[in-house]
CSV table of N, CA, C and O in Angstrom, one decimal:
chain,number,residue,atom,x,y,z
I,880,UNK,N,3.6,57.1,8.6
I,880,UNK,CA,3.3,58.3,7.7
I,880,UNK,C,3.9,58.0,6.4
I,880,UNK,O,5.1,57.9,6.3
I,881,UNK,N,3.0,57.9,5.2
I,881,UNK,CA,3.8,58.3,4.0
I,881,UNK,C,4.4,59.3,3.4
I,881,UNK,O,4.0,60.5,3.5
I,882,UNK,N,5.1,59.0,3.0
I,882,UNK,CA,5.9,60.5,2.4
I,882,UNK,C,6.0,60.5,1.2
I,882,UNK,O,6.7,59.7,0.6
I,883,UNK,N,5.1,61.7,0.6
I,883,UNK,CA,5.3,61.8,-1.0
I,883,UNK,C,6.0,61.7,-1.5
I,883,UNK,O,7.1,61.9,-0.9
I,884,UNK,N,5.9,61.5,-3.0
I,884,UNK,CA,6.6,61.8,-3.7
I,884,UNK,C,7.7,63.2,-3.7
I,884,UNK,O,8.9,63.1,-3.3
I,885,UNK,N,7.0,64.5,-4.2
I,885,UNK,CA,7.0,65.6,-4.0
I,885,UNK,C,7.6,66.0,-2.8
I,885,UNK,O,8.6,66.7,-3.0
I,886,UNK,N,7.1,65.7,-1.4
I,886,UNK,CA,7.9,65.8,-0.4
I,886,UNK,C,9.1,65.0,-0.2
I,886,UNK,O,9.8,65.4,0.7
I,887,UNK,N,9.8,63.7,-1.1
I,887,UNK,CA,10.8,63.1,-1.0
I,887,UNK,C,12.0,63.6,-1.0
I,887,UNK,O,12.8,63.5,-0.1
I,888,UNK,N,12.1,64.4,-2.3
I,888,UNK,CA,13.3,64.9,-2.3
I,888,UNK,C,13.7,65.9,-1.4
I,888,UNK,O,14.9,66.2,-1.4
I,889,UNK,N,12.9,66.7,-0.5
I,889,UNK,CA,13.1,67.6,0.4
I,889,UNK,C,13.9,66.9,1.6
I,889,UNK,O,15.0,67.2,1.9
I,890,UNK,N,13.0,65.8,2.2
I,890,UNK,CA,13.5,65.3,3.1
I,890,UNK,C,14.7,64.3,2.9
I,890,UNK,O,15.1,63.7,3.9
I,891,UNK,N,15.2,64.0,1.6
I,891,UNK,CA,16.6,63.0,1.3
I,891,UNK,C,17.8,64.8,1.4
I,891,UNK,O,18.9,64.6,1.8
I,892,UNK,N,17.4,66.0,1.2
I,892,UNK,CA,18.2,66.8,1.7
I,892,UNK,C,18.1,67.1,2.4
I,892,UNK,O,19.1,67.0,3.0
I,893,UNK,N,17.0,67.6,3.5
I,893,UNK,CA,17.2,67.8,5.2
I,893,UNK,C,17.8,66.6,6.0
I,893,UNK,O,18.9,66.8,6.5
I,894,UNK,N,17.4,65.5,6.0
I,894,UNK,CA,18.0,64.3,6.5
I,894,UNK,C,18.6,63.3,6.0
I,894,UNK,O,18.7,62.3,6.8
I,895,UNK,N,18.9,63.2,5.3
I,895,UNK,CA,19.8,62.0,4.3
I,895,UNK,C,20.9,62.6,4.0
I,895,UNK,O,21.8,62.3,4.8
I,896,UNK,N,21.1,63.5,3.0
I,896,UNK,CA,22.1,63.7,2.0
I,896,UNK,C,22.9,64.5,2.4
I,896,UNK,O,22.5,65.6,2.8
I,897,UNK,N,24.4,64.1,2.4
I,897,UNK,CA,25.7,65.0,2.6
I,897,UNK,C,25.5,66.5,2.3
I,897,UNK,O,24.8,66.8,1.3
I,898,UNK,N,26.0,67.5,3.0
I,898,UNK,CA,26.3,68.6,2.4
I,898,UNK,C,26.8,68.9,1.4
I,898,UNK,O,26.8,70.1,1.2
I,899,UNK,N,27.5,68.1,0.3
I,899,UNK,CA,28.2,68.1,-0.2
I,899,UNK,C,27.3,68.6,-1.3
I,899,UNK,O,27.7,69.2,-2.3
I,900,UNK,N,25.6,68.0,-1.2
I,900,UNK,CA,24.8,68.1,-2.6
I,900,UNK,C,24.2,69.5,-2.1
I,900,UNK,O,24.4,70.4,-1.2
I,901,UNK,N,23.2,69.2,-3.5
I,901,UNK,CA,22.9,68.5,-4.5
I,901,UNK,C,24.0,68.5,-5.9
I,901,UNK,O,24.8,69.2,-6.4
I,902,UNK,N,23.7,67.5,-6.1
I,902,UNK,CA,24.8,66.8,-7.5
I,902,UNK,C,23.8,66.9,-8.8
I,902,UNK,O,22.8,66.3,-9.3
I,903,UNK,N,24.5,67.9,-8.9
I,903,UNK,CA,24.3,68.7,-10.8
I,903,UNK,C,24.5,67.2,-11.8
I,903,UNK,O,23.9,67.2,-12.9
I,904,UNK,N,25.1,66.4,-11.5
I,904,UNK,CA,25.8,65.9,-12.9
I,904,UNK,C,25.8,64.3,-12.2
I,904,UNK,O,25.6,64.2,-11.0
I,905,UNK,N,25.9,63.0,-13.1
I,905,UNK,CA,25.9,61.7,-12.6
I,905,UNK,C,26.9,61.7,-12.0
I,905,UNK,O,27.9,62.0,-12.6
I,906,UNK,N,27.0,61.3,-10.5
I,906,UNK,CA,28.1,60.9,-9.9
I,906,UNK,C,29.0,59.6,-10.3
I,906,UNK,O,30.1,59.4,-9.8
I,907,UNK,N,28.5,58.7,-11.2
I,907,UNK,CA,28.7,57.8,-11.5
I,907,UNK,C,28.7,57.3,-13.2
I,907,UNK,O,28.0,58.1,-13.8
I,908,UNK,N,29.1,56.5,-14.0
I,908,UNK,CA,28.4,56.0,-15.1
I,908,UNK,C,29.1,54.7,-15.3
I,908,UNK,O,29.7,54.3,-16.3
I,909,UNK,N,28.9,53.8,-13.9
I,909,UNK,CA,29.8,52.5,-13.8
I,909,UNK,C,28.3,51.5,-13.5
I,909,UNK,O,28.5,50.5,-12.8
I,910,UNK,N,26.5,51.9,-14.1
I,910,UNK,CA,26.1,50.8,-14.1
I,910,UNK,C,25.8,49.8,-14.9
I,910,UNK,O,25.4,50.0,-16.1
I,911,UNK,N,25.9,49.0,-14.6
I,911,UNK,CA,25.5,47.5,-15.4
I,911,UNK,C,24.6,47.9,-16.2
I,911,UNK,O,23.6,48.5,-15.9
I,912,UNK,N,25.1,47.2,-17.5
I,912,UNK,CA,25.0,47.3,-19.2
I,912,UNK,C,24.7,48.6,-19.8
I,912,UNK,O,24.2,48.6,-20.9
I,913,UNK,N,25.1,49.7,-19.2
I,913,UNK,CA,25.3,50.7,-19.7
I,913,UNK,C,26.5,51.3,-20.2
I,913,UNK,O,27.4,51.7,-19.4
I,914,UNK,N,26.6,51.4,-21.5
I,914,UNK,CA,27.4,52.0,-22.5
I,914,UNK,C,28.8,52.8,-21.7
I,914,UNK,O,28.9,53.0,-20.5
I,915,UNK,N,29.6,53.0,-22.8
I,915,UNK,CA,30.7,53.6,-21.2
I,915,UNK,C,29.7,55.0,-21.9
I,915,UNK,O,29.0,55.1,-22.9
I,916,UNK,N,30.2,56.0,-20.6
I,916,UNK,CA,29.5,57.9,-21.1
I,916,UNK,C,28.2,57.6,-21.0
I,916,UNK,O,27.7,58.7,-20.6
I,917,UNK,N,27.0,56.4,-21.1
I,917,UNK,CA,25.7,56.5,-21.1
I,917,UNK,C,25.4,56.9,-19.9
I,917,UNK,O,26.1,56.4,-19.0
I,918,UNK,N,24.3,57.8,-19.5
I,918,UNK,CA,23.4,58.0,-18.3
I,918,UNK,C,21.9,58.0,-18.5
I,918,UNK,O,21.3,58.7,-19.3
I,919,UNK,N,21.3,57.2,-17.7
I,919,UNK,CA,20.0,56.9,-18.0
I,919,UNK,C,19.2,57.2,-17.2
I,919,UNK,O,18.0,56.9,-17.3
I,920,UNK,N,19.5,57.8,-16.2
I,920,UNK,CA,18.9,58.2,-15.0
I,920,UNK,C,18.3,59.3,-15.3
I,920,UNK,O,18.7,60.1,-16.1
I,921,UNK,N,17.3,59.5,-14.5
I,921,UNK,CA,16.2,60.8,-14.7
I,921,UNK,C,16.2,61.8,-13.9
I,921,UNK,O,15.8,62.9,-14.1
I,922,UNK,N,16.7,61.4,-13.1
I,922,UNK,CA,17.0,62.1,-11.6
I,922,UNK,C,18.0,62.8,-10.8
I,922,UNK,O,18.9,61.9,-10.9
I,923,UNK,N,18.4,63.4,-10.2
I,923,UNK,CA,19.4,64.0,-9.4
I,923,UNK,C,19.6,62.4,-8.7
I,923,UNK,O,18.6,61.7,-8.7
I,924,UNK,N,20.6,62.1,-8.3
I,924,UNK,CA,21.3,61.2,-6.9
I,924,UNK,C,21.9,62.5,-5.9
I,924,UNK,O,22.4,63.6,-6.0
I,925,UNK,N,21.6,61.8,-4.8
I,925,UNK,CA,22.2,62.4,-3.5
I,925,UNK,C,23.3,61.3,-2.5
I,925,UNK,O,22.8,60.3,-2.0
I,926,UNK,N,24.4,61.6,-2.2
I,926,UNK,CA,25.4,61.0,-1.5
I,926,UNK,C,24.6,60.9,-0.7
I,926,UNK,O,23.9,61.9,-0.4
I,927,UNK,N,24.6,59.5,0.1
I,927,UNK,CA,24.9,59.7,1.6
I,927,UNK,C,25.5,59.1,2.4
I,927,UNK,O,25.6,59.7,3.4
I,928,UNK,N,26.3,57.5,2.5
I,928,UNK,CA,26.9,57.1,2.7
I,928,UNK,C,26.2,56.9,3.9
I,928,UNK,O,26.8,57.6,4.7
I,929,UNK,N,25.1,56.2,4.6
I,929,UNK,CA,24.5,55.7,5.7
I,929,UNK,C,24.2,54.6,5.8
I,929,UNK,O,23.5,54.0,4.9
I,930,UNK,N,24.6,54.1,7.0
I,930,UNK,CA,24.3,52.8,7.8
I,930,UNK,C,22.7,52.9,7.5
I,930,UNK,O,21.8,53.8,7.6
I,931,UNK,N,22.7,51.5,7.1
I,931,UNK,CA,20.7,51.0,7.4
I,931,UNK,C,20.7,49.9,7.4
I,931,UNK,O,21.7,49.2,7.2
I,932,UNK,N,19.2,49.0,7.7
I,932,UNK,CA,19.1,47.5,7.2
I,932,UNK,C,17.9,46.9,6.4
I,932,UNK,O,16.7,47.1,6.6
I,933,UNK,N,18.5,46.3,5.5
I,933,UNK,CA,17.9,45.5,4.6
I,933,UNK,C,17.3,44.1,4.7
I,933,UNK,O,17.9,43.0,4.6
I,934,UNK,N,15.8,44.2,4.7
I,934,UNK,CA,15.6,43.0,4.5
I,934,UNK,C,14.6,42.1,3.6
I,934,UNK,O,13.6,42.7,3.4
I,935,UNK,N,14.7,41.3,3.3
I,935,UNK,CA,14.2,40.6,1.5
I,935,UNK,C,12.5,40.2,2.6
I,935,UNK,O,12.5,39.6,3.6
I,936,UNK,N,11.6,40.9,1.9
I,936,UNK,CA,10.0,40.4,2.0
I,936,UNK,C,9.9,39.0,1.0
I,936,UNK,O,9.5,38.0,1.4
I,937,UNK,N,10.4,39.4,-0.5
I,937,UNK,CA,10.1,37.9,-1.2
I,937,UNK,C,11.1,37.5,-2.2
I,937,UNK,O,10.6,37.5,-3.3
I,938,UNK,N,12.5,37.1,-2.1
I,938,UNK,CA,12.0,35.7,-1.0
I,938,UNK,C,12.0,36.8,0.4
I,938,UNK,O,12.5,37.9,0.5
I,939,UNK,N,11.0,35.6,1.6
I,939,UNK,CA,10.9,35.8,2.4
I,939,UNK,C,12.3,35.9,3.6
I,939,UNK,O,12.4,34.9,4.4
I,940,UNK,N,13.2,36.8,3.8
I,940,UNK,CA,14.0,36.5,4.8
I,940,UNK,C,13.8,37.3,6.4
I,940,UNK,O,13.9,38.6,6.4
I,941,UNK,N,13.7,36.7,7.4
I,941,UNK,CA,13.1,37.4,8.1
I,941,UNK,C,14.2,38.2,9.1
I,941,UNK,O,13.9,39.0,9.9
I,942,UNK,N,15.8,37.7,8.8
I,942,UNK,CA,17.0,38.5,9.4
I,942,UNK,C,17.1,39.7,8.9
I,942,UNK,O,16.4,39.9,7.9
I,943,UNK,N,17.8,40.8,9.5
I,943,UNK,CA,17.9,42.0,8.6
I,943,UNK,C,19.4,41.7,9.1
I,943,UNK,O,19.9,40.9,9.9
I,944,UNK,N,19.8,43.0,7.8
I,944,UNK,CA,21.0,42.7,7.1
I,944,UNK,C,22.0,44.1,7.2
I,944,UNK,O,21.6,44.9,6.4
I,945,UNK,N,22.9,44.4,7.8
I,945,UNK,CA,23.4,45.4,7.6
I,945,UNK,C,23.8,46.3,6.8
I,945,UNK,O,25.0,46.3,7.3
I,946,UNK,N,23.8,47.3,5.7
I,946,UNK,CA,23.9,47.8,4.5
I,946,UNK,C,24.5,48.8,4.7
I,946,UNK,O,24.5,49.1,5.9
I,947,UNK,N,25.2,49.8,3.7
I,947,UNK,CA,25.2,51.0,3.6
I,947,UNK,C,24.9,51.6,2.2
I,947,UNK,O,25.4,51.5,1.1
I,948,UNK,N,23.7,52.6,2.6
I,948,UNK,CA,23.6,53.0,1.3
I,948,UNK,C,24.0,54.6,0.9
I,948,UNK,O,24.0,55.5,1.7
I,949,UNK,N,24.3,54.5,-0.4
I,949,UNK,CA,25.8,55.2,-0.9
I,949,UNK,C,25.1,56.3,-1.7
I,949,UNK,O,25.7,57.3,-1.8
I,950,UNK,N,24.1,56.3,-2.2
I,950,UNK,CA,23.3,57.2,-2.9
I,950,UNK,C,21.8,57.0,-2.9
I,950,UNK,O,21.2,55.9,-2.9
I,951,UNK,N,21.2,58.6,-2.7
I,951,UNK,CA,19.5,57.8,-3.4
I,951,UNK,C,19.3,59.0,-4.1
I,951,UNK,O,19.9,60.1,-3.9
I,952,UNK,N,17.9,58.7,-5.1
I,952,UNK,CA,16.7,59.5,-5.5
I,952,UNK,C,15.3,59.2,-4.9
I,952,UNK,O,14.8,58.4,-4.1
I,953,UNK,N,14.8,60.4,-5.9
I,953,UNK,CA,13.4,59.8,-5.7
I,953,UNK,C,12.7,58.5,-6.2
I,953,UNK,O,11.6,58.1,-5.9
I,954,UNK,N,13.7,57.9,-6.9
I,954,UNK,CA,13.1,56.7,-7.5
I,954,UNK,C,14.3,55.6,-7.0
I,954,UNK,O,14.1,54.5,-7.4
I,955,UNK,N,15.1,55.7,-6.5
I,955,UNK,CA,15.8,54.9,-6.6
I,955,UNK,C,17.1,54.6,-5.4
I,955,UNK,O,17.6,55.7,-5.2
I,956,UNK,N,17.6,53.9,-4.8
I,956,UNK,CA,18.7,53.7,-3.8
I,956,UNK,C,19.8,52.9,-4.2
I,956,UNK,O,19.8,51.8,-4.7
I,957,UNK,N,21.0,53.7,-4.0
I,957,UNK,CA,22.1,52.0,-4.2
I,957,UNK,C,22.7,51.6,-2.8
I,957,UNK,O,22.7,52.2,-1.7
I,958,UNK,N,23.2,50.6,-3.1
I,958,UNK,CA,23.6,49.7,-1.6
I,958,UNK,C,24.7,48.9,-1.4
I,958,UNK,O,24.5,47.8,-1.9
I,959,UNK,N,26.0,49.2,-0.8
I,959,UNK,CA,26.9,48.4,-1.1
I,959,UNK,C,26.2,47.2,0.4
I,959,UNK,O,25.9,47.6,1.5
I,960,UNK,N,26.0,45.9,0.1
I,960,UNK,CA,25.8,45.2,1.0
I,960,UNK,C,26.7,43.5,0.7
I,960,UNK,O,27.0,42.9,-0.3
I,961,UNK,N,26.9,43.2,2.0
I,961,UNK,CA,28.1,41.9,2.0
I,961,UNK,C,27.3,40.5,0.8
I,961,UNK,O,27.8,39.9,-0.2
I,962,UNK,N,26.4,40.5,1.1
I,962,UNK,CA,25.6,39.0,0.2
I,962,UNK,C,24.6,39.5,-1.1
I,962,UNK,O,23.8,40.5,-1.2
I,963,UNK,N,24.8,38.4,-2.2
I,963,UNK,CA,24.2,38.7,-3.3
I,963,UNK,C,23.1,38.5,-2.9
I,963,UNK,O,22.6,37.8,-2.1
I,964,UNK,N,22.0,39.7,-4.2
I,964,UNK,CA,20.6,39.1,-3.9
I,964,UNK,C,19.8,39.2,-4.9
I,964,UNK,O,20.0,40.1,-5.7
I,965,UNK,N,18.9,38.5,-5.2
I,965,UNK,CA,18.5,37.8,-6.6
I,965,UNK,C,17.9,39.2,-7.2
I,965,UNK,O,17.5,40.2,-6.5
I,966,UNK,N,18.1,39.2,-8.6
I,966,UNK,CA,17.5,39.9,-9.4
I,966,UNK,C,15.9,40.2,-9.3
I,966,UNK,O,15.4,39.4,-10.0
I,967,UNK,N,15.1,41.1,-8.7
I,967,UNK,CA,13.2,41.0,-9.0
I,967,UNK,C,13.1,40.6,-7.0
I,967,UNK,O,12.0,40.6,-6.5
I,968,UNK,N,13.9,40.4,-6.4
I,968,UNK,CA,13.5,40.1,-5.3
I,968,UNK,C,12.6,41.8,-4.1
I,968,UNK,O,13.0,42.9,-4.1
I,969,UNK,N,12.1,41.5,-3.9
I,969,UNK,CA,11.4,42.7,-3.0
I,969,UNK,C,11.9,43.0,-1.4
I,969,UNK,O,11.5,42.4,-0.4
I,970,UNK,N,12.6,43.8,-1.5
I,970,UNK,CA,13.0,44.3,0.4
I,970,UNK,C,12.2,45.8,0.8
I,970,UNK,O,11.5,46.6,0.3
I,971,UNK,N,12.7,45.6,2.0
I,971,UNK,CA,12.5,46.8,2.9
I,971,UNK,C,14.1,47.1,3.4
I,971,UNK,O,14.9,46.3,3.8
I,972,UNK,N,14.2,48.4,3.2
I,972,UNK,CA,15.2,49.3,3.5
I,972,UNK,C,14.8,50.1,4.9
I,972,UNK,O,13.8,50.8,4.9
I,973,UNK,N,15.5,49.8,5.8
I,973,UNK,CA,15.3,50.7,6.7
I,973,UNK,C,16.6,51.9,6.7
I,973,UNK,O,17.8,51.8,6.8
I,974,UNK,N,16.0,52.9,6.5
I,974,UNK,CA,17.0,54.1,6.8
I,974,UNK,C,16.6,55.3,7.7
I,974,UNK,O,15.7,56.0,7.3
I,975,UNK,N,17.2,55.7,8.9
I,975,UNK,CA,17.0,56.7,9.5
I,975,UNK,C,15.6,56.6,10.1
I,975,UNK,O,15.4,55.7,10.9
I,976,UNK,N,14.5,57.5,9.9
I,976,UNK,CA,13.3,57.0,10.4
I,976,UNK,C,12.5,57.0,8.9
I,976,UNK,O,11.7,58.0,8.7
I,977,UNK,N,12.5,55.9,7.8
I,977,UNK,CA,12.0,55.7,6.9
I,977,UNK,C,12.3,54.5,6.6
I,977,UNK,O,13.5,54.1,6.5
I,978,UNK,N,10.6,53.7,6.3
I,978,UNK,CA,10.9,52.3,5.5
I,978,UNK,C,10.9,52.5,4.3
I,978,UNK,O,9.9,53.0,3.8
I,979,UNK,N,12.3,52.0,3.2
I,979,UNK,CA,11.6,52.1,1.8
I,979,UNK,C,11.6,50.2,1.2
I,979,UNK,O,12.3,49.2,1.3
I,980,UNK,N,10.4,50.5,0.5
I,980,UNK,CA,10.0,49.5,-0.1
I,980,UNK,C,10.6,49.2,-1.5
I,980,UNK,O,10.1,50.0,-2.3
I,981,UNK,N,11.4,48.4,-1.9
I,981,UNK,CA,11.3,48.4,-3.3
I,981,UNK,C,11.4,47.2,-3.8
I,981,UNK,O,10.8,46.2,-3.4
I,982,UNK,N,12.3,47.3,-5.1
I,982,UNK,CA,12.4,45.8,-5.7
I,982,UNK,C,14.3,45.9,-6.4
I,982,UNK,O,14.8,47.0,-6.9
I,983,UNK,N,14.9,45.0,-6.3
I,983,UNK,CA,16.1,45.2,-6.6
I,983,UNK,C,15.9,44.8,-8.1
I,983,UNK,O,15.1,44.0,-8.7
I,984,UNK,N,17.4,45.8,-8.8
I,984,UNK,CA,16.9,46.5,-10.6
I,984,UNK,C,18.5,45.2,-10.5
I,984,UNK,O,18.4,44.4,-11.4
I,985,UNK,N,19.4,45.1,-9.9
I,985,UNK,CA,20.7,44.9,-10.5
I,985,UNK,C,20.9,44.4,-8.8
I,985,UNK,O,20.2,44.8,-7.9
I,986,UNK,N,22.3,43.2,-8.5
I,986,UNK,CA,23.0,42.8,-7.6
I,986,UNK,C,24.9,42.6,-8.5
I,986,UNK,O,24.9,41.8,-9.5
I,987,UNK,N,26.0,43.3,-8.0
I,987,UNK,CA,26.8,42.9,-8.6
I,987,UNK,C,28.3,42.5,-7.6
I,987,UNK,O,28.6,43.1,-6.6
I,988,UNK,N,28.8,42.0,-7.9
I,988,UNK,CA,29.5,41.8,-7.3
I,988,UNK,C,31.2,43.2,-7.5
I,988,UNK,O,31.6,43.5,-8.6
I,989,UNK,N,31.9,43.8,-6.1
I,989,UNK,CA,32.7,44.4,-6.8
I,989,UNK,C,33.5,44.1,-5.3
I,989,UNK,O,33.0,44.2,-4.1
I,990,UNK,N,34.7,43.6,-5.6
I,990,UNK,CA,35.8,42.9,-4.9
I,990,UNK,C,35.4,42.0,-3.8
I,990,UNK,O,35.4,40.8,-3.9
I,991,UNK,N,34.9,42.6,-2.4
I,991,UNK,CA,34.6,41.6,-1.3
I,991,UNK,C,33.0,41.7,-0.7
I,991,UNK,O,32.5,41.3,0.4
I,992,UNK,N,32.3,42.6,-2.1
I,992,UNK,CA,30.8,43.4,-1.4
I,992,UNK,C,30.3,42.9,-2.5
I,992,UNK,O,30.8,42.1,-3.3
I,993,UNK,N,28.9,43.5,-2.6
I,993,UNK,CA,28.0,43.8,-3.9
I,993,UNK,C,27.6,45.4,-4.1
I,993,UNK,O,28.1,46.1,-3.2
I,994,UNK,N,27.1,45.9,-4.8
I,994,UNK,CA,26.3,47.1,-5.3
I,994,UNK,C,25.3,46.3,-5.5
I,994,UNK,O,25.3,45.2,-6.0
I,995,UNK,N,24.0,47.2,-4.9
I,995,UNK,CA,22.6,46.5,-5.3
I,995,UNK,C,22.1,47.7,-5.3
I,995,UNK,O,22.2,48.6,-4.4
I,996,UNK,N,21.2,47.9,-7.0
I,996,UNK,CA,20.5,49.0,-7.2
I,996,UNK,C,19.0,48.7,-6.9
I,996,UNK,O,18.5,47.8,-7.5
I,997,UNK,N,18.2,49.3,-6.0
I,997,UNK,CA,16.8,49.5,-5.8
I,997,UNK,C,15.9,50.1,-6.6
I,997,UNK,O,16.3,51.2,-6.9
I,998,UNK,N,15.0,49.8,-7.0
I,998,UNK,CA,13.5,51.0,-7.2
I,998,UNK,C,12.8,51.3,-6.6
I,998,UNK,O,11.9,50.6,-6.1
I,999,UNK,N,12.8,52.4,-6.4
I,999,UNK,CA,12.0,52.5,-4.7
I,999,UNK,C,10.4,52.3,-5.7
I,999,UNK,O,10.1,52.6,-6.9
I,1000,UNK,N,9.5,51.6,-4.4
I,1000,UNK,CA,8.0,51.2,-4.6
I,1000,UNK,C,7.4,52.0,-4.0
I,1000,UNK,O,6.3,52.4,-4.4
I,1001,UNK,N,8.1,52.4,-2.6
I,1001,UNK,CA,7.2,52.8,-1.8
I,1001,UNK,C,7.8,53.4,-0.4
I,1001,UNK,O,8.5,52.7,0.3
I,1002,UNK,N,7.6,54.6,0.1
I,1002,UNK,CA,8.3,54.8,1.5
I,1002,UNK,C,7.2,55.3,2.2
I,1002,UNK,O,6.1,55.8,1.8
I,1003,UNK,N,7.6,55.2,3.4
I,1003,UNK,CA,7.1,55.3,4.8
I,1003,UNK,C,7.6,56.1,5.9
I,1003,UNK,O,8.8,55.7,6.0
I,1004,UNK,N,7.3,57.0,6.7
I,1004,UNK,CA,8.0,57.7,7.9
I,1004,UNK,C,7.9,57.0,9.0
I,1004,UNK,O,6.7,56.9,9.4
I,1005,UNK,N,8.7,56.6,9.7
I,1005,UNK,CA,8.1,55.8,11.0
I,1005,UNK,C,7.5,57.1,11.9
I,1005,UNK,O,7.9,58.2,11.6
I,1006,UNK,N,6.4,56.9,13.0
I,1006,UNK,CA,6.1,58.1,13.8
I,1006,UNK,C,7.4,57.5,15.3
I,1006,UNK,O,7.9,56.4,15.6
I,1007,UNK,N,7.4,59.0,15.8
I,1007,UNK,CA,8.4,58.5,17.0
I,1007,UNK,C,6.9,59.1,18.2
I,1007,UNK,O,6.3,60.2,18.2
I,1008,UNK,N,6.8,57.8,19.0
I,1008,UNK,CA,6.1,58.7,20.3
I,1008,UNK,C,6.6,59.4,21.4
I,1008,UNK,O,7.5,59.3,22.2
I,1009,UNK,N,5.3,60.4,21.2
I,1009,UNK,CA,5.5,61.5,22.5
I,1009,UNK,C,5.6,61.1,23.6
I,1009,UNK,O,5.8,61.9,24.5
């Protein structure tokens, strides 16, 4: 099942996002090559701090990877994950019961992990059978 646009943000608050949101204001302004105080983001982010797995369509890697991702929008996911991963490369995020598709914007390294910011391309609802 795809899930709109429009319907995205609904369902990153019924199922994804901490109670804690929705977040009025950037939770952050620590991304790469942005100004210190700059925010460029268009969008609300939502916490969530959830287990999922990542894995690279191109390059082709066919292992999935254990991740956690730490915030999303409607446009967008971040990811603290153990291995770097190329700038432009294309994965699949599995989270919860949704594939998202994107393309990685940024991979950086911060002490023994990375942050890897996504664009989302594309999501999907898995169906569960009756």
């Amino acid at each position: 099942m795809y899930v709109h646009d429009t319907n995205l943000e609904h369902y990153i608050r019924e199922h994804v996002a901490s109670s804690v949101l929705p977040v009025s204001r950037p939770i952050d302004r620590t991304q790469p090559n942005n100004t210190p105080g700059a925010e460029k983001r268009r969008e609300p982010r939502f916490v969530t701090n959830e287990p999922a797995f990542m894995q690279s369509l191109n390059p082709l890697n066919l292992g999935l990877k254990s991740v956690q991702v730490l915030d999303v929008s409607r446009q967008g996911l971040k990811l603290r994950i153990a291995q770097h991963v190329l700038t432009g490369s294309e994965i699949q995020v599995e989270l919860k019961d949704l594939f998202v598709l994107g393309l990685i914007r940024y991979c950086v390294q911060v002490g023994s992990f990375f942050l890897a910011g996504i664009l989302v391309e594309d999501v999907l609802q898995l169906q569960h059978g009756h």
